[in-house]
mmCIF file of C-alpha atoms in Angstrom:
data_model
loop_
_atom_site.group_PDB
_atom_site.id
_atom_site.type_symbol
_atom_site.label_atom_id
_atom_site.label_comp_id
_atom_site.label_asym_id
_atom_site.label_seq_id
_atom_site.Cartn_x
_atom_site.Cartn_y
_atom_site.Cartn_z
ATOM 1 C CA MET C 1 61.566 -22.080 40.306
ATOM 2 C CA ARG C 2 61.220 -18.686 41.919
ATOM 3 C CA GLN C 3 59.361 -18.356 45.186
ATOM 4 C CA ILE C 4 56.293 -16.127 45.099
ATOM 5 C CA ASN C 5 55.267 -13.480 47.600
ATOM 6 C CA GLN C 6 53.627 -15.199 50.534
ATOM 7 C CA ALA C 7 51.715 -12.150 51.810
ATOM 8 C CA ALA C 8 48.455 -13.328 50.253
ATOM 9 C CA TYR C 9 48.729 -16.668 52.041
ATOM 10 C CA HIS C 10 49.025 -15.019 55.413
ATOM 11 C CA HIS C 11 45.833 -13.119 54.654
ATOM 12 C CA GLY C 12 43.986 -16.378 54.147
ATOM 13 C CA ASN C 13 43.790 -16.675 50.361
ATOM 14 C CA LEU C 14 45.760 -19.878 49.965
ATOM 15 C CA ARG C 15 43.758 -20.971 46.923
ATOM 16 C CA ARG C 16 44.723 -17.748 45.075
ATOM 17 C CA VAL C 17 48.386 -18.114 46.076
ATOM 18 C CA ILE C 18 48.484 -21.637 44.668
ATOM 19 C CA ILE C 19 46.774 -20.641 41.407
ATOM 20 C CA ASP C 20 49.178 -17.715 41.023
ATOM 21 C CA ALA C 21 52.123 -20.040 41.654
ATOM 22 C CA ALA C 22 50.746 -22.410 39.002
ATOM 23 C CA LEU C 23 50.412 -19.558 36.490
ATOM 24 C CA GLN C 24 53.983 -18.522 37.169
ATOM 25 C CA ALA C 25 55.200 -22.117 36.773
ATOM 26 C CA ILE C 26 53.249 -22.490 33.514
ATOM 27 C CA SER C 27 54.855 -19.264 32.252
ATOM 28 C CA GLU C 28 58.296 -20.638 32.972
ATOM 29 C CA SER C 29 58.024 -24.303 32.028
ATOM 30 C CA GLY C 30 54.607 -24.992 30.516
ATOM 31 C CA PRO C 31 51.646 -26.821 32.036
ATOM 32 C CA ALA C 32 53.485 -30.119 32.431
ATOM 33 C CA GLY C 33 56.900 -28.977 33.668
ATOM 34 C CA TRP C 34 56.221 -28.902 37.409
ATOM 35 C CA SER C 35 54.720 -30.931 40.250
ATOM 36 C CA LEU C 36 52.369 -30.001 43.084
ATOM 37 C CA ARG C 37 55.245 -30.471 45.529
ATOM 38 C CA GLU C 38 57.412 -27.994 43.594
ATOM 39 C CA LEU C 39 54.469 -25.620 43.419
ATOM 40 C CA ALA C 40 53.997 -25.782 47.200
ATOM 41 C CA ARG C 41 57.678 -25.001 47.695
ATOM 42 C CA ARG C 42 57.372 -22.058 45.289
ATOM 43 C CA ALA C 43 54.305 -20.753 47.148
ATOM 44 C CA GLY C 44 55.940 -21.256 50.533
ATOM 45 C CA VAL C 45 53.169 -23.532 51.786
ATOM 46 C CA SER C 46 53.071 -27.108 53.032
ATOM 47 C CA HIS C 47 53.432 -29.761 50.351
ATOM 48 C CA ALA C 48 49.928 -30.956 51.200
ATOM 49 C CA ALA C 49 48.228 -27.570 50.634
ATOM 50 C CA PRO C 50 47.787 -27.808 46.836
ATOM 51 C CA ALA C 51 46.360 -31.317 47.129
ATOM 52 C CA TYR C 52 44.049 -30.210 49.931
ATOM 53 C CA HIS C 53 42.587 -27.404 47.813
ATOM 54 C CA PHE C 54 42.628 -29.025 44.361
ATOM 55 C CA GLY C 55 42.987 -32.784 44.864
ATOM 56 C CA ASP C 56 45.639 -33.258 42.223
ATOM 57 C CA LYS C 57 47.401 -31.455 39.404
ATOM 58 C CA GLN C 58 44.437 -31.999 37.096
ATOM 59 C CA GLY C 59 42.202 -30.348 39.690
ATOM 60 C CA LEU C 60 44.519 -27.345 39.882
ATOM 61 C CA LEU C 61 44.664 -27.092 36.086
ATOM 62 C CA THR C 62 40.853 -27.317 36.048
ATOM 63 C CA ALA C 63 40.753 -24.240 38.305
ATOM 64 C CA VAL C 64 43.228 -22.459 36.018
ATOM 65 C CA ALA C 65 41.176 -23.355 32.922
ATOM 66 C CA ALA C 66 37.910 -22.265 34.564
ATOM 67 C CA GLU C 67 39.369 -18.923 35.580
ATOM 68 C CA GLY C 68 40.932 -18.507 32.137
ATOM 69 C CA PHE C 69 37.726 -19.312 30.264
ATOM 70 C CA ALA C 70 35.766 -16.849 32.422
ATOM 71 C CA MET C 71 38.295 -14.091 31.666
ATOM 72 C CA PHE C 72 38.324 -15.089 27.983
ATOM 73 C CA ALA C 73 34.524 -14.971 27.761
ATOM 74 C CA ASP C 74 34.516 -11.528 29.422
ATOM 75 C CA THR C 75 37.113 -10.304 26.910
ATOM 76 C CA LEU C 76 35.176 -11.610 23.908
ATOM 77 C CA GLU C 77 31.867 -10.258 25.213
ATOM 78 C CA ARG C 78 33.366 -6.766 25.543
ATOM 79 C CA ALA C 79 34.396 -6.939 21.855
ATOM 80 C CA ALA C 80 31.209 -8.600 20.581
ATOM 81 C CA ALA C 81 29.717 -5.435 19.062
ATOM 82 C CA ASP C 82 32.423 -5.388 16.360
ATOM 83 C CA VAL C 83 32.995 -8.661 14.519
ATOM 84 C CA TRP C 84 36.542 -7.674 13.542
ATOM 85 C CA GLU C 85 37.487 -6.843 17.109
ATOM 86 C CA VAL C 86 36.375 -10.259 18.372
ATOM 87 C CA GLY C 87 39.294 -11.829 16.523
ATOM 88 C CA VAL C 88 41.662 -9.141 17.772
ATOM 89 C CA ALA C 89 40.383 -9.649 21.333
ATOM 90 C CA TYR C 90 41.052 -13.378 20.972
ATOM 91 C CA VAL C 91 44.656 -12.700 19.938
ATOM 92 C CA ARG C 92 45.139 -10.080 22.661
ATOM 93 C CA PHE C 93 43.865 -12.480 25.321
ATOM 94 C CA ALA C 94 46.140 -15.315 24.163
ATOM 95 C CA ILE C 95 49.184 -13.042 24.208
ATOM 96 C CA ASP C 96 48.384 -11.201 27.445
ATOM 97 C CA HIS C 97 47.275 -14.336 29.317
ATOM 98 C CA ARG C 98 49.563 -16.967 27.873
ATOM 99 C CA PRO C 99 49.607 -19.322 30.897
ATOM 100 C CA TYR C 100 45.818 -19.541 30.845
ATOM 101 C CA SER C 101 45.750 -20.142 27.080
ATOM 102 C CA GLU C 102 48.349 -22.888 27.371
ATOM 103 C CA VAL C 103 45.951 -24.783 29.618
ATOM 104 C CA MET C 104 42.540 -23.795 28.220
ATOM 105 C CA PHE C 105 43.143 -25.200 24.766
ATOM 106 C CA ARG C 106 44.602 -28.482 26.025
ATOM 107 C CA PRO C 107 41.507 -30.294 27.343
ATOM 108 C CA GLU C 108 43.526 -33.394 28.220
ATOM 109 C CA LEU C 109 45.024 -31.392 31.104
ATOM 110 C CA TYR C 110 41.826 -30.652 33.013
ATOM 111 C CA ARG C 111 38.316 -31.893 33.772
ATOM 112 C CA VAL C 112 36.309 -30.710 30.776
ATOM 113 C CA ASP C 113 33.025 -31.603 32.458
ATOM 114 C CA ASP C 114 33.618 -29.185 35.327
ATOM 115 C CA PRO C 115 30.523 -26.895 35.471
ATOM 116 C CA SER C 116 32.546 -23.693 35.821
ATOM 117 C CA ILE C 117 34.498 -24.527 32.671
ATOM 118 C CA ALA C 118 31.397 -25.512 30.716
ATOM 119 C CA SER C 119 29.604 -22.267 31.542
ATOM 120 C CA ALA C 120 32.481 -19.988 30.596
ATOM 121 C CA ARG C 121 33.293 -21.995 27.455
ATOM 122 C CA GLU C 122 29.673 -21.681 26.349
ATOM 123 C CA ARG C 123 29.785 -17.902 26.847
ATOM 124 C CA ALA C 124 32.972 -17.612 24.793
ATOM 125 C CA ALA C 125 31.690 -19.991 22.114
ATOM 126 C CA HIS C 126 28.483 -17.986 21.804
ATOM 127 C CA VAL C 127 30.441 -14.841 20.928
ATOM 128 C CA LEU C 128 32.696 -16.711 18.492
ATOM 129 C CA VAL C 129 29.806 -18.474 16.743
ATOM 130 C CA THR C 130 27.657 -15.340 16.574
ATOM 131 C CA SER C 131 30.520 -13.249 15.194
ATOM 132 C CA ALA C 132 31.541 -15.864 12.648
ATOM 133 C CA GLY C 133 27.907 -16.180 11.603
ATOM 134 C CA THR C 134 27.953 -12.562 10.461
ATOM 135 C CA LEU C 135 30.895 -13.409 8.190
ATOM 136 C CA SER C 136 29.426 -16.614 6.806
ATOM 137 C CA PRO C 137 28.344 -16.513 3.155
ATOM 138 C CA SER C 138 25.313 -18.699 3.918
ATOM 139 C CA PRO C 139 23.763 -20.582 6.842
ATOM 140 C CA GLU C 140 25.089 -23.922 5.581
ATOM 141 C CA HIS C 141 28.621 -22.491 5.864
ATOM 142 C CA ASP C 142 28.246 -21.164 9.422
ATOM 143 C CA ARG C 143 30.150 -24.022 11.073
ATOM 144 C CA LEU C 144 32.992 -23.924 8.539
ATOM 145 C CA THR C 145 33.234 -20.150 8.869
ATOM 146 C CA THR C 146 33.403 -20.461 12.664
ATOM 147 C CA ILE C 147 36.189 -23.052 12.434
ATOM 148 C CA ALA C 148 38.075 -20.904 9.907
ATOM 149 C CA ALA C 149 37.794 -17.752 12.042
ATOM 150 C CA TRP C 150 38.798 -19.616 15.198
ATOM 151 C CA SER C 151 41.732 -21.262 13.425
ATOM 152 C CA LEU C 152 42.898 -17.934 12.055
ATOM 153 C CA ALA C 153 42.875 -16.146 15.426
ATOM 154 C CA HIS C 154 44.247 -19.083 17.413
ATOM 155 C CA GLY C 155 46.870 -19.996 14.843
ATOM 156 C CA PHE C 156 48.056 -16.411 14.586
ATOM 157 C CA ALA C 157 48.363 -16.160 18.392
ATOM 158 C CA VAL C 158 50.370 -19.393 18.559
ATOM 159 C CA LEU C 159 52.691 -18.256 15.761
ATOM 160 C CA TRP C 160 53.160 -14.889 17.458
ATOM 161 C CA LEU C 161 53.874 -16.389 20.877
ATOM 162 C CA SER C 162 56.332 -18.934 19.488
ATOM 163 C CA GLY C 163 58.303 -16.201 17.737
ATOM 164 C CA ALA C 164 57.764 -17.894 14.370
ATOM 165 C CA LEU C 165 56.723 -14.610 12.769
ATOM 166 C CA PRO C 166 59.494 -12.070 12.174
ATOM 167 C CA GLU C 167 57.066 -9.370 13.372
ATOM 168 C CA SER C 168 56.915 -11.053 16.786
ATOM 169 C CA ALA C 169 60.178 -9.400 17.811
ATOM 170 C CA ASP C 170 58.949 -5.823 17.699
ATOM 171 C CA GLY C 171 55.642 -5.677 15.856
ATOM 172 C CA ASP C 172 52.140 -4.849 16.986
ATOM 173 C CA PRO C 173 50.147 -8.106 17.225
ATOM 174 C CA GLU C 174 46.791 -6.342 17.366
ATOM 175 C CA ALA C 175 47.385 -4.248 14.262
ATOM 176 C CA LEU C 176 48.688 -7.234 12.319
ATOM 177 C CA ALA C 177 45.814 -9.463 13.500
ATOM 178 C CA ARG C 178 43.263 -6.794 12.589
ATOM 179 C CA SER C 179 44.717 -6.413 9.069
ATOM 180 C CA MET C 180 44.942 -10.169 8.555
ATOM 181 C CA ILE C 181 41.369 -10.782 9.715
ATOM 182 C CA ARG C 182 40.043 -8.061 7.427
ATOM 183 C CA LEU C 183 42.056 -9.415 4.491
ATOM 184 C CA VAL C 184 40.836 -12.976 4.942
ATOM 185 C CA PHE C 185 37.223 -12.322 5.913
ATOM 186 C CA GLY C 186 36.601 -8.888 4.436
ATOM 187 C CA ALA C 187 35.609 -10.229 1.036
ATOM 188 C CA MET C 188 33.037 -12.527 2.641
ATOM 189 C CA ARG C 189 31.264 -9.648 4.290
#
């Protein structure tokens, strides 16, 4: 594990330093491949500092998920005026903020009942449900359309990030996602 820049800690933002160290660790070895003690060493802080601020690893991952869901909701809200761009924004977020996504969509890793997570998840869900509703062929299909749209965007992002798609090497994920979303849902509109 690489050590992170400690300048932020000396300015009093220990919480931020620990979250940033967690994001870096998640980028390198996933959400389960590190301990709080290793994280403290990476951040250049006492081994007790992460536990003091977050309680345990689940508490730290709850903070990561809450921050990620807030950023995700902001991203989706900015795209909400164009139903096609909501799906593209979803893909862009997952690719650009992979460490957050790796935690956010694994609810067994964090405290799902945390109020900051619930609020941001509701904001994001509102955009997804509203957008999918405009694609739905009828009100009784709204839920299925939402699941289909979510699965399409999320599944595409996972395939892209894993390198399973040949285009992942040098393609444009946004352009491909946009074309795919229009192909699949365009006829429904």
